[in-house]
Every structure is written in structure tokens, then in C-alpha cells.
CSV table of C-alpha atoms and ligand atoms in Angstrom, one decimal:
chain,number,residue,atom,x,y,z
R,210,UNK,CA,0.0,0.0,0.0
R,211,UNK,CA,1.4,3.3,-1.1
R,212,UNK,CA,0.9,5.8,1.9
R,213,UNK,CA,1.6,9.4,2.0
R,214,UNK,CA,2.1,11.5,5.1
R,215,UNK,CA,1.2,14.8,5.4
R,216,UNK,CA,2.6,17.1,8.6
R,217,UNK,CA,2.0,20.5,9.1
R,218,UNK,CA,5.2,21.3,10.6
R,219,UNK,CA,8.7,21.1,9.8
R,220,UNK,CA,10.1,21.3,13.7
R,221,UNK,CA,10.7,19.0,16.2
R,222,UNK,CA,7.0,18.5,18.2
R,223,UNK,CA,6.6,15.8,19.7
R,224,UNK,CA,3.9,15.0,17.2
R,225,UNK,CA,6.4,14.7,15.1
R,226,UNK,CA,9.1,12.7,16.9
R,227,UNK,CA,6.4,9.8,17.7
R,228,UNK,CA,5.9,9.4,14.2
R,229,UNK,CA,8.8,8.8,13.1
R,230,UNK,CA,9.5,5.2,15.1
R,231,UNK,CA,6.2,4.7,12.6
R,232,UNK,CA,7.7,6.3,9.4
R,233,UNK,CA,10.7,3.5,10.1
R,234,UNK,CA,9.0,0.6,10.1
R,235,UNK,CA,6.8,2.4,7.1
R,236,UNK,CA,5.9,0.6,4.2
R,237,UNK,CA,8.9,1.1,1.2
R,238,UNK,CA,6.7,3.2,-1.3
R,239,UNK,CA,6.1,5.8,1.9
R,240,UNK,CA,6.5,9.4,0.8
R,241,UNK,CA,5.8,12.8,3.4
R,242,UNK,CA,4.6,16.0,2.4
R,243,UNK,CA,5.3,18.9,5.0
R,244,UNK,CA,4.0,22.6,5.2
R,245,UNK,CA,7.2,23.9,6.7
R,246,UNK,CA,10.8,23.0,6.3
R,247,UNK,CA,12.8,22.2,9.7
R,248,UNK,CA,14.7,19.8,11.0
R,249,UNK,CA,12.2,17.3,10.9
R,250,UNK,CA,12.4,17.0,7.0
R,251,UNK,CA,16.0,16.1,7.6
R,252,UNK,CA,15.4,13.4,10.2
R,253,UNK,CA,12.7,12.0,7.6
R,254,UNK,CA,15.3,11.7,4.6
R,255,UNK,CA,18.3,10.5,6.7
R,256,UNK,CA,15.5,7.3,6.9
R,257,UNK,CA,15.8,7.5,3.2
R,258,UNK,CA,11.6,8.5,2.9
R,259,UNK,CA,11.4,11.0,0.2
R,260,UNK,CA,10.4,14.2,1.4
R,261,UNK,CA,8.6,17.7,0.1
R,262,UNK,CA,7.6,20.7,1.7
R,263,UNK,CA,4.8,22.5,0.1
R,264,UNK,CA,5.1,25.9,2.3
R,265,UNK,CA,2.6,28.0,2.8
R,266,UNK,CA,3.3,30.8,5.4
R,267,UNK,CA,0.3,32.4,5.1
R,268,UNK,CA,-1.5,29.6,7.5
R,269,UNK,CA,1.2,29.7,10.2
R,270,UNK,CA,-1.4,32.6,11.2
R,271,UNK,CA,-4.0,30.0,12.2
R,272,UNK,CA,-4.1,28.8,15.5
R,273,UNK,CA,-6.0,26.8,17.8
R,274,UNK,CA,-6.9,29.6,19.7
R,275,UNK,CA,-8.3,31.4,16.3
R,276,UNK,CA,-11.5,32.4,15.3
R,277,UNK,CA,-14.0,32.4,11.5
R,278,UNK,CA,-12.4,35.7,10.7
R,279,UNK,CA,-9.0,34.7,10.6
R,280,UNK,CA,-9.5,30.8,9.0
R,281,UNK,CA,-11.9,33.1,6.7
R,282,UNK,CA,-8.5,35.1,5.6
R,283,UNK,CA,-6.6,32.3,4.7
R,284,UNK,CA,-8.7,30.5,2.2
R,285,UNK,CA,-7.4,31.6,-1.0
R,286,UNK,CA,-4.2,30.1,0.3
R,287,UNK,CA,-5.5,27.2,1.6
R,288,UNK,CA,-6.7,26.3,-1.8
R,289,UNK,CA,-3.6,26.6,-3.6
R,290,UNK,CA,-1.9,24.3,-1.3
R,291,UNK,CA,-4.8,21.9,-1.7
R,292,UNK,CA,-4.6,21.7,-5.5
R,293,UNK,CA,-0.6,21.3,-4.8
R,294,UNK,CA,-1.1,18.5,-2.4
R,295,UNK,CA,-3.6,16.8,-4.7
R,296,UNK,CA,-1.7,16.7,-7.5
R,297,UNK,CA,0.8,14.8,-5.7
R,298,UNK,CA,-1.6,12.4,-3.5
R,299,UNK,CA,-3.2,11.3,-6.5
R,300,UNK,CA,-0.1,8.5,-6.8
R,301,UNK,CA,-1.0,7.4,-3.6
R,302,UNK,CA,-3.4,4.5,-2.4
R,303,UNK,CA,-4.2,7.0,1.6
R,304,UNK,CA,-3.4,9.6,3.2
R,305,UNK,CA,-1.9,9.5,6.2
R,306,UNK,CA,-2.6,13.3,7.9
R,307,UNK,CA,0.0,13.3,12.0
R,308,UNK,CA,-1.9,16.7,12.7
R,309,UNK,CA,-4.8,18.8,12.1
R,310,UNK,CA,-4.3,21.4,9.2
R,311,UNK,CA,-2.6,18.5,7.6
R,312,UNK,CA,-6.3,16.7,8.2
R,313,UNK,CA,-8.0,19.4,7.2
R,314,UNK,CA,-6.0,20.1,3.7
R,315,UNK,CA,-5.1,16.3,3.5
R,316,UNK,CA,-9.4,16.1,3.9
R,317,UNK,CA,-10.1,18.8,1.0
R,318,UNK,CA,-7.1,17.1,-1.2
R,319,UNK,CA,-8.3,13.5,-1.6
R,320,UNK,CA,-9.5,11.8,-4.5
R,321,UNK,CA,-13.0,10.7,-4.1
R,322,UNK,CA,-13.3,7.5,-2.5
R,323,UNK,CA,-9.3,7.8,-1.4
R,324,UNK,CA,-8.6,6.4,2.4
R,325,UNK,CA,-7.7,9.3,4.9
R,326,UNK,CA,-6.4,8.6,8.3
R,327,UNK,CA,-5.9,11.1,10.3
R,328,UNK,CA,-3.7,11.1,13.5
R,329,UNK,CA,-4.9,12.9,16.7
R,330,UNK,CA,-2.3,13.9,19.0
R,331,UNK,CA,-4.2,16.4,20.6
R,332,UNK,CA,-6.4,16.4,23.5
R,333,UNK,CA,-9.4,18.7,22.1
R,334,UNK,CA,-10.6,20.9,25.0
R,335,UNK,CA,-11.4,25.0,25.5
R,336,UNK,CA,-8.0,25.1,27.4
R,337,UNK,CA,-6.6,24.0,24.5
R,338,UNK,CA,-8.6,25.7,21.3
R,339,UNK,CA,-11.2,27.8,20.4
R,340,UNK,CA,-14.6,26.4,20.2
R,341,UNK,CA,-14.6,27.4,16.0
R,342,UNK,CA,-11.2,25.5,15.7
R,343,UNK,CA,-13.0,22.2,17.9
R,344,UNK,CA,-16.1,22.5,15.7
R,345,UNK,CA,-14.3,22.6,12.4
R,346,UNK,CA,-11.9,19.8,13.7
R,347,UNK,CA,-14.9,17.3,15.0
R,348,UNK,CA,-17.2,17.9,12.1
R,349,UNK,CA,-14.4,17.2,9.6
R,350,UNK,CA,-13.6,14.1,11.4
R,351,UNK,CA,-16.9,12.9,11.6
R,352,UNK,CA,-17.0,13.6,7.9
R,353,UNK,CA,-13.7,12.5,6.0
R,354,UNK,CA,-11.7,10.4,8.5
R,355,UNK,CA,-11.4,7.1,7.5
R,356,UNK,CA,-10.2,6.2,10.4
R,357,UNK,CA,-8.8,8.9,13.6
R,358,UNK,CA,-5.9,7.1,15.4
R,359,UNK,CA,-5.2,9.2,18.5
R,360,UNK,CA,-2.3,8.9,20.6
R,361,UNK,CA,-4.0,8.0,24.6
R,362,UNK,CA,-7.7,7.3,25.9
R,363,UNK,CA,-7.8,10.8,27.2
R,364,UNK,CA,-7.6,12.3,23.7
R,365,UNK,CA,-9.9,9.6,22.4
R,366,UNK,CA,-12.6,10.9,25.3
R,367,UNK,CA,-12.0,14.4,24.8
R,368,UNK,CA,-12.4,14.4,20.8
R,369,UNK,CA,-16.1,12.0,21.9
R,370,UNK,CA,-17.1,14.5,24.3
R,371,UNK,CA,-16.5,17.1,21.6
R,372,UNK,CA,-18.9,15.4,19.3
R,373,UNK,CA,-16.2,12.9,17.7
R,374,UNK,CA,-17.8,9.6,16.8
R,375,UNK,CA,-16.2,6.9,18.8
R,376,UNK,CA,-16.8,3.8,16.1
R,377,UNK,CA,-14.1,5.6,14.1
R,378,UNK,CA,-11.4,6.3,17.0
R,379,UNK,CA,-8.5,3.6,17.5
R,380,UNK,CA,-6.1,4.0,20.2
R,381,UNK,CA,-2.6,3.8,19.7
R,382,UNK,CA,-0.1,4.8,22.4
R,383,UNK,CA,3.1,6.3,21.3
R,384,UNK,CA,6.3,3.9,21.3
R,385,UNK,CA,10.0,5.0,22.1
R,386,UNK,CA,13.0,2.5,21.7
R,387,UNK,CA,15.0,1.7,24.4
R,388,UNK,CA,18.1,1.3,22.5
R,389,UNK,CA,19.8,5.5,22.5
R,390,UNK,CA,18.9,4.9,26.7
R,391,UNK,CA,20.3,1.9,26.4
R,392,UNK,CA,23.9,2.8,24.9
R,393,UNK,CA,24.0,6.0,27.4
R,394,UNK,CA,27.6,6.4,28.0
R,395,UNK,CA,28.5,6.9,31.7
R,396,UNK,CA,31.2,9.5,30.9
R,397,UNK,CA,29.2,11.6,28.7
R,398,UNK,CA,26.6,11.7,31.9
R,399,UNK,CA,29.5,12.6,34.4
R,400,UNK,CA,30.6,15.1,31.4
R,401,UNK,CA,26.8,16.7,31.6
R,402,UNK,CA,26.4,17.4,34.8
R,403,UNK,CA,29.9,19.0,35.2
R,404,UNK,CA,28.7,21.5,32.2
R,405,UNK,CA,25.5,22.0,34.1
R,406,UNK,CA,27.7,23.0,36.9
R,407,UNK,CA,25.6,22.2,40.2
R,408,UNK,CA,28.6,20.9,42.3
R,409,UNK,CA,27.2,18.0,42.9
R,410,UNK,CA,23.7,19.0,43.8
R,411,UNK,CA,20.6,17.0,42.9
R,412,UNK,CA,19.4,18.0,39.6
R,413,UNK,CA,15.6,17.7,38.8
R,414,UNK,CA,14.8,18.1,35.1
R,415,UNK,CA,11.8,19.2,32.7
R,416,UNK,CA,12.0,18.2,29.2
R,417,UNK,CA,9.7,19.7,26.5
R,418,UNK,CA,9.2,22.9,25.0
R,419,UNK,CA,9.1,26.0,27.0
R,420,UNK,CA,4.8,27.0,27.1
R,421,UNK,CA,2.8,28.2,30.1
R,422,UNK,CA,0.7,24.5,30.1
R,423,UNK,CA,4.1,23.1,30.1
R,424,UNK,CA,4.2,24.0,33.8
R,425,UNK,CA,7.9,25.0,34.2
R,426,UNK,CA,6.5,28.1,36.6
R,427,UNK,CA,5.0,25.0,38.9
R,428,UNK,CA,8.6,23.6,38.9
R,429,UNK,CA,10.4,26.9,39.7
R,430,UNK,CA,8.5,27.6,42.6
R,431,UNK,CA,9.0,24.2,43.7
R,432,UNK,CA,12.5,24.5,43.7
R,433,UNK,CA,12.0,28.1,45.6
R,434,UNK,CA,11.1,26.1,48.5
R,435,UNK,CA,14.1,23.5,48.4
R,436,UNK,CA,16.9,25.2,48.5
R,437,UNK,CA,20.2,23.5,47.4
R,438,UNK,CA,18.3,21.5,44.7
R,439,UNK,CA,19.0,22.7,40.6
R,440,UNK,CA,16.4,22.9,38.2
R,441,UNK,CA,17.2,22.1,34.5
R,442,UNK,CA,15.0,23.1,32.1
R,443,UNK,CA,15.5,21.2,28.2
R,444,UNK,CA,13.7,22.7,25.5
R,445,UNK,CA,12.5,26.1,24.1
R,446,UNK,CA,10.0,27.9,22.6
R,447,UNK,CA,8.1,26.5,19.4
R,448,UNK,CA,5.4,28.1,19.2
R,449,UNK,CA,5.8,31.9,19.1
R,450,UNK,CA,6.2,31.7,23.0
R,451,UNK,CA,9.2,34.0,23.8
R,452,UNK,CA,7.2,36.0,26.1
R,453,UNK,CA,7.4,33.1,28.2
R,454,UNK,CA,10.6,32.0,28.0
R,455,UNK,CA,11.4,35.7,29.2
R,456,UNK,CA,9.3,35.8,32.1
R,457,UNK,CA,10.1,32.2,33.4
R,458,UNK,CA,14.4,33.1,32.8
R,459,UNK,CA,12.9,36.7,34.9
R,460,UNK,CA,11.8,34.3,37.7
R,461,UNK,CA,15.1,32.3,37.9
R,462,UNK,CA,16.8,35.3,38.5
R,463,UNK,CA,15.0,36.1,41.5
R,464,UNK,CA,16.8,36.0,44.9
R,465,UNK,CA,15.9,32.5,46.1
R,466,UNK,CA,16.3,30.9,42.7
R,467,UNK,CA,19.6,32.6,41.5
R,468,UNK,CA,22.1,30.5,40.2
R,469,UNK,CA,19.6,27.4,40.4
R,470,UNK,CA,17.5,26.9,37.3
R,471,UNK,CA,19.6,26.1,33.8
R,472,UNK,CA,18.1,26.8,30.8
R,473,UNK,CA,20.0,24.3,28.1
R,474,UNK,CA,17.9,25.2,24.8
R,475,UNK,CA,16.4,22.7,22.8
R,476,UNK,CA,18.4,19.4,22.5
R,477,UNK,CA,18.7,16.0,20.9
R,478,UNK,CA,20.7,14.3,23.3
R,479,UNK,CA,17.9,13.4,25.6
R,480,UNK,CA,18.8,10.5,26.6
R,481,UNK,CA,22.0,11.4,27.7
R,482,UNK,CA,20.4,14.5,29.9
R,483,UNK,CA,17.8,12.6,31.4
R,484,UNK,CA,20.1,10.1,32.8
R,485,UNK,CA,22.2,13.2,34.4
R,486,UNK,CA,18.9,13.9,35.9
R,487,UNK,CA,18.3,12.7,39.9
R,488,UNK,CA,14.5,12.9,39.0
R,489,UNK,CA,12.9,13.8,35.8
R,490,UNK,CA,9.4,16.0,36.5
R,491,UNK,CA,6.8,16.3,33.9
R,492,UNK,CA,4.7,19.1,35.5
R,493,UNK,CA,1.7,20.0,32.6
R,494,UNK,CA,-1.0,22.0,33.9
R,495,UNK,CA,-3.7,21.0,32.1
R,496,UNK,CA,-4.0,17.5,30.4
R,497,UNK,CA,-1.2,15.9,28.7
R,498,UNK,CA,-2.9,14.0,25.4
R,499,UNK,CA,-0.1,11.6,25.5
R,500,UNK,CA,3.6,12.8,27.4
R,501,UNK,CA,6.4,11.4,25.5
R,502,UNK,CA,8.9,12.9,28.0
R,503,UNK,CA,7.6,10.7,30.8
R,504,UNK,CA,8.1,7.3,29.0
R,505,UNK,CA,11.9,8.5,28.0
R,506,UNK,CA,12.5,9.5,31.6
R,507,UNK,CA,11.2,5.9,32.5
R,508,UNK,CA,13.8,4.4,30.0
R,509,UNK,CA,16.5,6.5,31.1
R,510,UNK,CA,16.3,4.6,34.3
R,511,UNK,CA,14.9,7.9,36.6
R,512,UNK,CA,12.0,8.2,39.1
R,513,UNK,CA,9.6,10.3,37.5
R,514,UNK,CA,6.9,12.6,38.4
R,515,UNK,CA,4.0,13.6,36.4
R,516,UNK,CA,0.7,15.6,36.6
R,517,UNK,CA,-2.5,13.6,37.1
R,518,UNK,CA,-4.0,14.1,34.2
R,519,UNK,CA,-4.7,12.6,30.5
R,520,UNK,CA,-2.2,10.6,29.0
R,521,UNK,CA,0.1,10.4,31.9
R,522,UNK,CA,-2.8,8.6,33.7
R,523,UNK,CA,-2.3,5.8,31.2
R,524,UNK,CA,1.7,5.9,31.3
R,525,UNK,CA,2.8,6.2,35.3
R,526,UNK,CA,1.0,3.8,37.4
R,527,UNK,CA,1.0,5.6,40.7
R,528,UNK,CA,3.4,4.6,43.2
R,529,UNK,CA,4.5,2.0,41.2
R,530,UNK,CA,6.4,3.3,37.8
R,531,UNK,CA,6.2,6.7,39.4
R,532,UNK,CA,4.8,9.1,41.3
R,533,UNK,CA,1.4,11.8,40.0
R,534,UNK,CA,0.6,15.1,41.3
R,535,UNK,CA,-2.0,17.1,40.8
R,536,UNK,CA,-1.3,19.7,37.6
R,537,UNK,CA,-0.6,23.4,39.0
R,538,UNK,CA,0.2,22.1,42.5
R,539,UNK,CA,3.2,23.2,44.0
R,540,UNK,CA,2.8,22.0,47.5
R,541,UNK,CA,2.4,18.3,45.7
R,542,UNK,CA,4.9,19.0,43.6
R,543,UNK,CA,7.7,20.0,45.8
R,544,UNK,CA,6.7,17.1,48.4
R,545,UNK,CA,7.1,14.5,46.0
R,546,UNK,CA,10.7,15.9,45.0
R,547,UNK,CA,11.8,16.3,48.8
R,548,UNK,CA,10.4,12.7,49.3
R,549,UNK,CA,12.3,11.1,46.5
R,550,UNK,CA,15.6,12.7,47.6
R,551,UNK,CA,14.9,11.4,51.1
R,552,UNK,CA,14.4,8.2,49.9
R,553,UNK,CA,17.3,7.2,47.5
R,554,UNK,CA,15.7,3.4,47.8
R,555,UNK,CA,12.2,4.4,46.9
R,556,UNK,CA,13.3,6.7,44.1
R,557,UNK,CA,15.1,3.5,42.6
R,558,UNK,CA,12.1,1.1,43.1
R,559,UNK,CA,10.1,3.6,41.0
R,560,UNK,CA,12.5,4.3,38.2
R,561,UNK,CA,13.0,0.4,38.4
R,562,UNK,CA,8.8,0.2,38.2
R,563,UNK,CA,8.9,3.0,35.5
R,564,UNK,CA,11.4,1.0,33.4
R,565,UNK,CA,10.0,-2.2,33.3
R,566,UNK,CA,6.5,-0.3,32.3
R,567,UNK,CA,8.1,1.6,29.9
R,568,UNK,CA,10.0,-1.6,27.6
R,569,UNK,CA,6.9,-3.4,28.4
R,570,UNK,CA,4.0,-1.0,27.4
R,571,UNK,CA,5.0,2.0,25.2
R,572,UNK,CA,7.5,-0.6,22.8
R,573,UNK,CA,8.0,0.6,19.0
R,574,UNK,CA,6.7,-2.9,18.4
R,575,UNK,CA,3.7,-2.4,19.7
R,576,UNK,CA,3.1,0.8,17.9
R,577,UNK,CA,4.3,-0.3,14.8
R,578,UNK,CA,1.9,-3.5,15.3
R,579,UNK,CA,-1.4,-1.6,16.1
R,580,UNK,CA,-0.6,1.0,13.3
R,581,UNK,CA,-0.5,-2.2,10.4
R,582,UNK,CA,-3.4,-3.5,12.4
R,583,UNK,CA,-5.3,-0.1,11.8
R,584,UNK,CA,-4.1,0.0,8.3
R,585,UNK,CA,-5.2,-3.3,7.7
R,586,UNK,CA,-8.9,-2.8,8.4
R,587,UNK,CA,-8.8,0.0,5.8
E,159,UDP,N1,12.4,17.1,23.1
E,159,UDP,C1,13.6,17.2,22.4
E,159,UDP,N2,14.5,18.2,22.8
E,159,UDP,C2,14.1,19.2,23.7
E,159,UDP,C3,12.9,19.1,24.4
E,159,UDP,C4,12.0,18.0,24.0
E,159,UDP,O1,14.0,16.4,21.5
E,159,UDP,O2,15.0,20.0,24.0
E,159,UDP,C5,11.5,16.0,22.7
E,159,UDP,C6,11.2,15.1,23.9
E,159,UDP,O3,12.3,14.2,24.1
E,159,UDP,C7,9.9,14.4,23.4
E,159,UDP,C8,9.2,15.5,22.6
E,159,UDP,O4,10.2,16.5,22.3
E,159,UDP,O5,10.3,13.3,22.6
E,159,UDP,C9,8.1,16.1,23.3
E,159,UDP,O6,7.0,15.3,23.3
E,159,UDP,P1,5.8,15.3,24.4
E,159,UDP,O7,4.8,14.3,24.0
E,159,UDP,O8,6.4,15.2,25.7
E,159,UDP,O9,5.2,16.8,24.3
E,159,UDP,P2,4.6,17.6,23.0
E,159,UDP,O10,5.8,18.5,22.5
E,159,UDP,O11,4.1,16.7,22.0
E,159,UDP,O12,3.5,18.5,23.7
């Protein structure tokens, strides 16, 4: 079956990244069509898929926080990057859309009668969009989806509560590969945390990009209350959200965080940074619709923390692979860090617990086998 993928994005999401396990296991005659050159278009060629980017600047504009007026604005635009994608999709047996403007072109691009699957990585909520955006999402899943694969239980009940017919939903949980935790070299740890320059103090890290649901404010004030514990902060802005990124690095500057909170920029070497991590936090305010972070701190052998919520519901069992707080607490927050550090043997009986659940539930083989199963219904 010849598939082609469509992505609206050429950066590194983690939308993105949990495809590409997927795109590597892809059938040969795979092809991907992206909106936006990035780093992500190189990652998909060093696989040896061929790659395109049809860009189209104009509908960077469109949000999920925006409204008729604006989608209104960017129709002629739209179109033209329809016909493109068209053109090309005709060559292909389905279309295989990993987020929603490449749904909703992917949806207007299709021949008549082609397959489209459309992968849901978001958890659809009014913390999360605008109720136009929800609408126009739901009603054209309800309408041209095949088949909507979404990426936890939580995002599967959020898209049903928005009016998402459930017969068409199949859950499939992200997979990571164990193997780059696996081949983590002990020096290059050691070499880390000497850069990071704590002297020795516990590190406790958040990975992901830098955004106000993100919840690195929850961890900074944390940390305000522990003193002589380091906060590391991997990722950046994605989005458009510098204003954040300034007023969080504004905050670590502040008296009883001084000296305390490194900001290391976006990274690959995850793997390597988690494991010079003495507990990785995942600290999302609102609901996570998957958490890839959390399943890579669990391979990199730490005890991890997340927010009760969404996805990570499905990922951490509590107390067992991890511990949960409740999203936006700090009081949770910082007593489950001081209790971990207090504990060195409990911290290791969860990352233990966190492992084990990690290699055992969130494998690329079981990705890669529920997406052929999904496939094969089609
Ligand atoms: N990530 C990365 N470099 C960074 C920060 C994050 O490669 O500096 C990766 C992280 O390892 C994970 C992904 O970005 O694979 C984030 O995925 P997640 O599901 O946690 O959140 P999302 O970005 O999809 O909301």
C-alpha cells in the first residue's frame, strides 16, 4: 500500500518525533509531504523516505486559539496548497494526515473514495482551542476520516465529548525504543552534569518545549522552596512563545532561585540528559494527550513525576512506575521531590517500576503492530 504522510510542521514536536519510530518501520513506497521546512524533514530523509515541503506561510497565522475571521482570511491560500497536495496524492493509495491542518487540507485534497487517516495527537478541550477550531476539527472528522488514530484514551474521550464519533477512534499509544537509553555512555553523563555545573547538587529536570501548560512556573516555585536542589530546564520555545521563555528566565533570576535553574535550549541528546537527571518532573498543567517525555524518563532509568492528568494517567501507574501530582500544585509538587531525595531506595524502586513499564508498554513494536493492524482494516 502506497501511503503518503502529510505534517503541518517542519520542527521537532513531539507530534512529530512519535511518528517517526512509525515512518521506520513504514511501508517502502512511503513518501511525506510537510507545510514547513525544519529539522524534521531532515530526520525523515536521513530514513531514506522522500520528502517535500509545500510551504505555505500564510497559514502559520492559524491557531487553535483562532476564530472564522481569521481561518476566513486564509482561504485563497489554503486552496492553492490543496490543489498542490492533490496533485501529488493522486499517486498514492491513503493519506496518512499526524496533525490537524494536515487533516484538514489532506481532507479537501483526496480523490473521491481515497482512504484518509488522520492522526490525533491532541487532547481537544477549551484550554486547548477555540470552540470554531473544535467545531471545524470534529465535524471534519466525523466527515472525511477514515479512520482517527489518537495517541492516549484521554484524547480519544476528549475528541467523543466534543462530538467525535467513537466507532471511528482507535487508540494507539506512542512507542519510544529503548536502544539510545540503552547505549548512554557513563562518561558523557558525568561530562553533563559538570557543564551544568551544580557541584554536585541534585538535579531535577523538565523536558519539552518552553509554554505556560508546560508547567515549568510550577517547577520553579518548587524548587524556591528547596533550597540547594538545581532545576534544568531542556527545550524552548516552538510556538511563538518567547514572552514566556522571558518571564520564566525573569523568575530564575530572583533571589531564592539565583544560580539554580539552567536553561539548556532545545536538545537531541535526551537520553544522555535525562540520565544526568536525579528525577525527571513532567509538571503540565492541564492534560497531557499523550507525554512522550515521561516514557523516555522511565527508559533512562529515573524516578519520574508527572501531573494527574490525560495521558500520563495511562503511562505512570502511581506509586508503582512513578509518582502523579496534581497539575498546577506546588505544595504536591515539591513534596514529592523532597520525598524522592529522602528516599534514594524508593526513588530506585520507581524508576525500576517505570522501566519495566516503559519496555513493556510503550515498545515501538507495539506501535508499529497496532498501526499495520489499523491499516489493515482500511
Ligand atoms: N524534546 C527534544 N528536545 C528538547 C525538548 C524536548 O527532543 O529540547 C523532545 C522530547 O524528548 C519528546 C518531545 O520533544 O520526545 C516532546 O513530546 P511530548 O509528547 O512530551 O510533548 P509535546 O511536545 O508533544 O507536547
Amino acid at each position: 500500500m502506497k501511503i503518503l504522510y502529510v505534517d503541518q510542521t517542519g520542527k521537532l514536536g513531539g507530534g512529530e518525533l512519535a511518528l517517526l519510530p512509525w515512518l521506520e518501520h513504514a511501508p517502502k513506497d512511503a513518501a511525506v509531504v510537510l507545510f514547513d521546512d525544519g529539522p524534521f524533514r531532515q530526520l525523515i530523509a536521513s530514513i531514506g523516505i522522500p520528502v517535500q515541503v509545500l510551504s505555505l506561510a500564510s497559514l502559520k497565522g492559524v491557531r487553535r486559539e483562532s476564530g472564522f475571521g481569521k481561518l476566513l482570511s486564509t482561504l485563497p491560500a489554503l486552496w492553492n496548497l490543496r490543489t498542490r497536495l492533490a496533485r501529488i496524492a493522486m499517486g498514492y493509495d491513503l493519506l496518512y494526515a499526524n496533525s490537524q491542518k494536515a487533516f484538514l487540507v489532506s481532507a479537501l485534497a483526496r480523490r473521491k473514495g481515497q482512504p484518509l487517516v488522520w492522526h490525533l495527537r491532541d487532547i481537544l478541550t477549551a484550554e486547548h482551542f477555540s470552540p470554531m477550531m473544535r467545531r471545524v476539527a470534529v465535524t471534519a472528522g466525523n466527515r472525511w476520516a477514515t479512520v482517527i488514530v489518537v495517541n492516549s484514551q484521554a484524547t480519544a474521550d476528549a475528541l467523543i465529548a466534543s462530538g467525535g464519533r467513537a466507532a471511528r477512534i482507535r487508540v494507539v499509544h506512542d512507542g519510544v525504543s529503548p536502544a539510545p537509553f540503552d547505549r548512554v555512555d557513563p562518561a558523557t553523563v558525568a561530562r553533563l552534569r559538570a557543564e551544568i555545573g551544580a557541584q554536585g547538587k541534585p538535579l531535577i529536570g523538565l523536558f519539552g518545549r518552553l509554554s505556560p501548560w508546560k508547567g515549568q512556573h510550577v517547577l520553579l516555585e518548587a524548587l524556591s522552596q528547596i533550597p540547594n536542589v538545581h532545576g534544568v530546564l531542556v527545550g524552548d520555545a516552538l510556538f511563538g512563545e518567547e514572552d514566556w521563555v522571558a518571564s520564566l528566565r525573569a523568575r530564575a533570576s530572583q533571589p531564592d532561585l539565583a544560580g539554580r535553574i539552567h536553561f539548556l535550549g532545545f536538545r537531541r541528546d535526551i537520553p544522555e540528559l535525562m540520565q544526568a537527571m536525579d528525577i525527571v518532573v513532567h509538571a503540565s498543567t492541564s492534560a497531557e494527550p499523550f507525554g512522550l517525555v515521561i516514557v523516555e524518563g522511565m527508559l533512562a532509568g529515573r524516578p519520574v513525576i508527572a501531573t494527574r492528568a490525560g495521558g500520563a494517567c495511562e503511562i505512570v501507574q502511581e506509586g508503582v512506575s512513578g509518582l502523579l501530582t496534581m497539575p498546577g500544585s506546588v505544595p504536591e509538587l515539591r513534596a514529592a521531590i523532597e520525598r524522592l531525595l529522602a528516599d534514594p531506595g524508593r526513588a530506585q524502586a520507581l524508576a525500576a517500576g517505570g522501566r519495566s513499564r516503559a519496555v513493556e508498554a510503550f515498545s515501538v513494536e507495539a506501535l508499529v503492530s497496532r498501526i499495520e493492524q489499523v491499516l489493515a482494516e482500511l
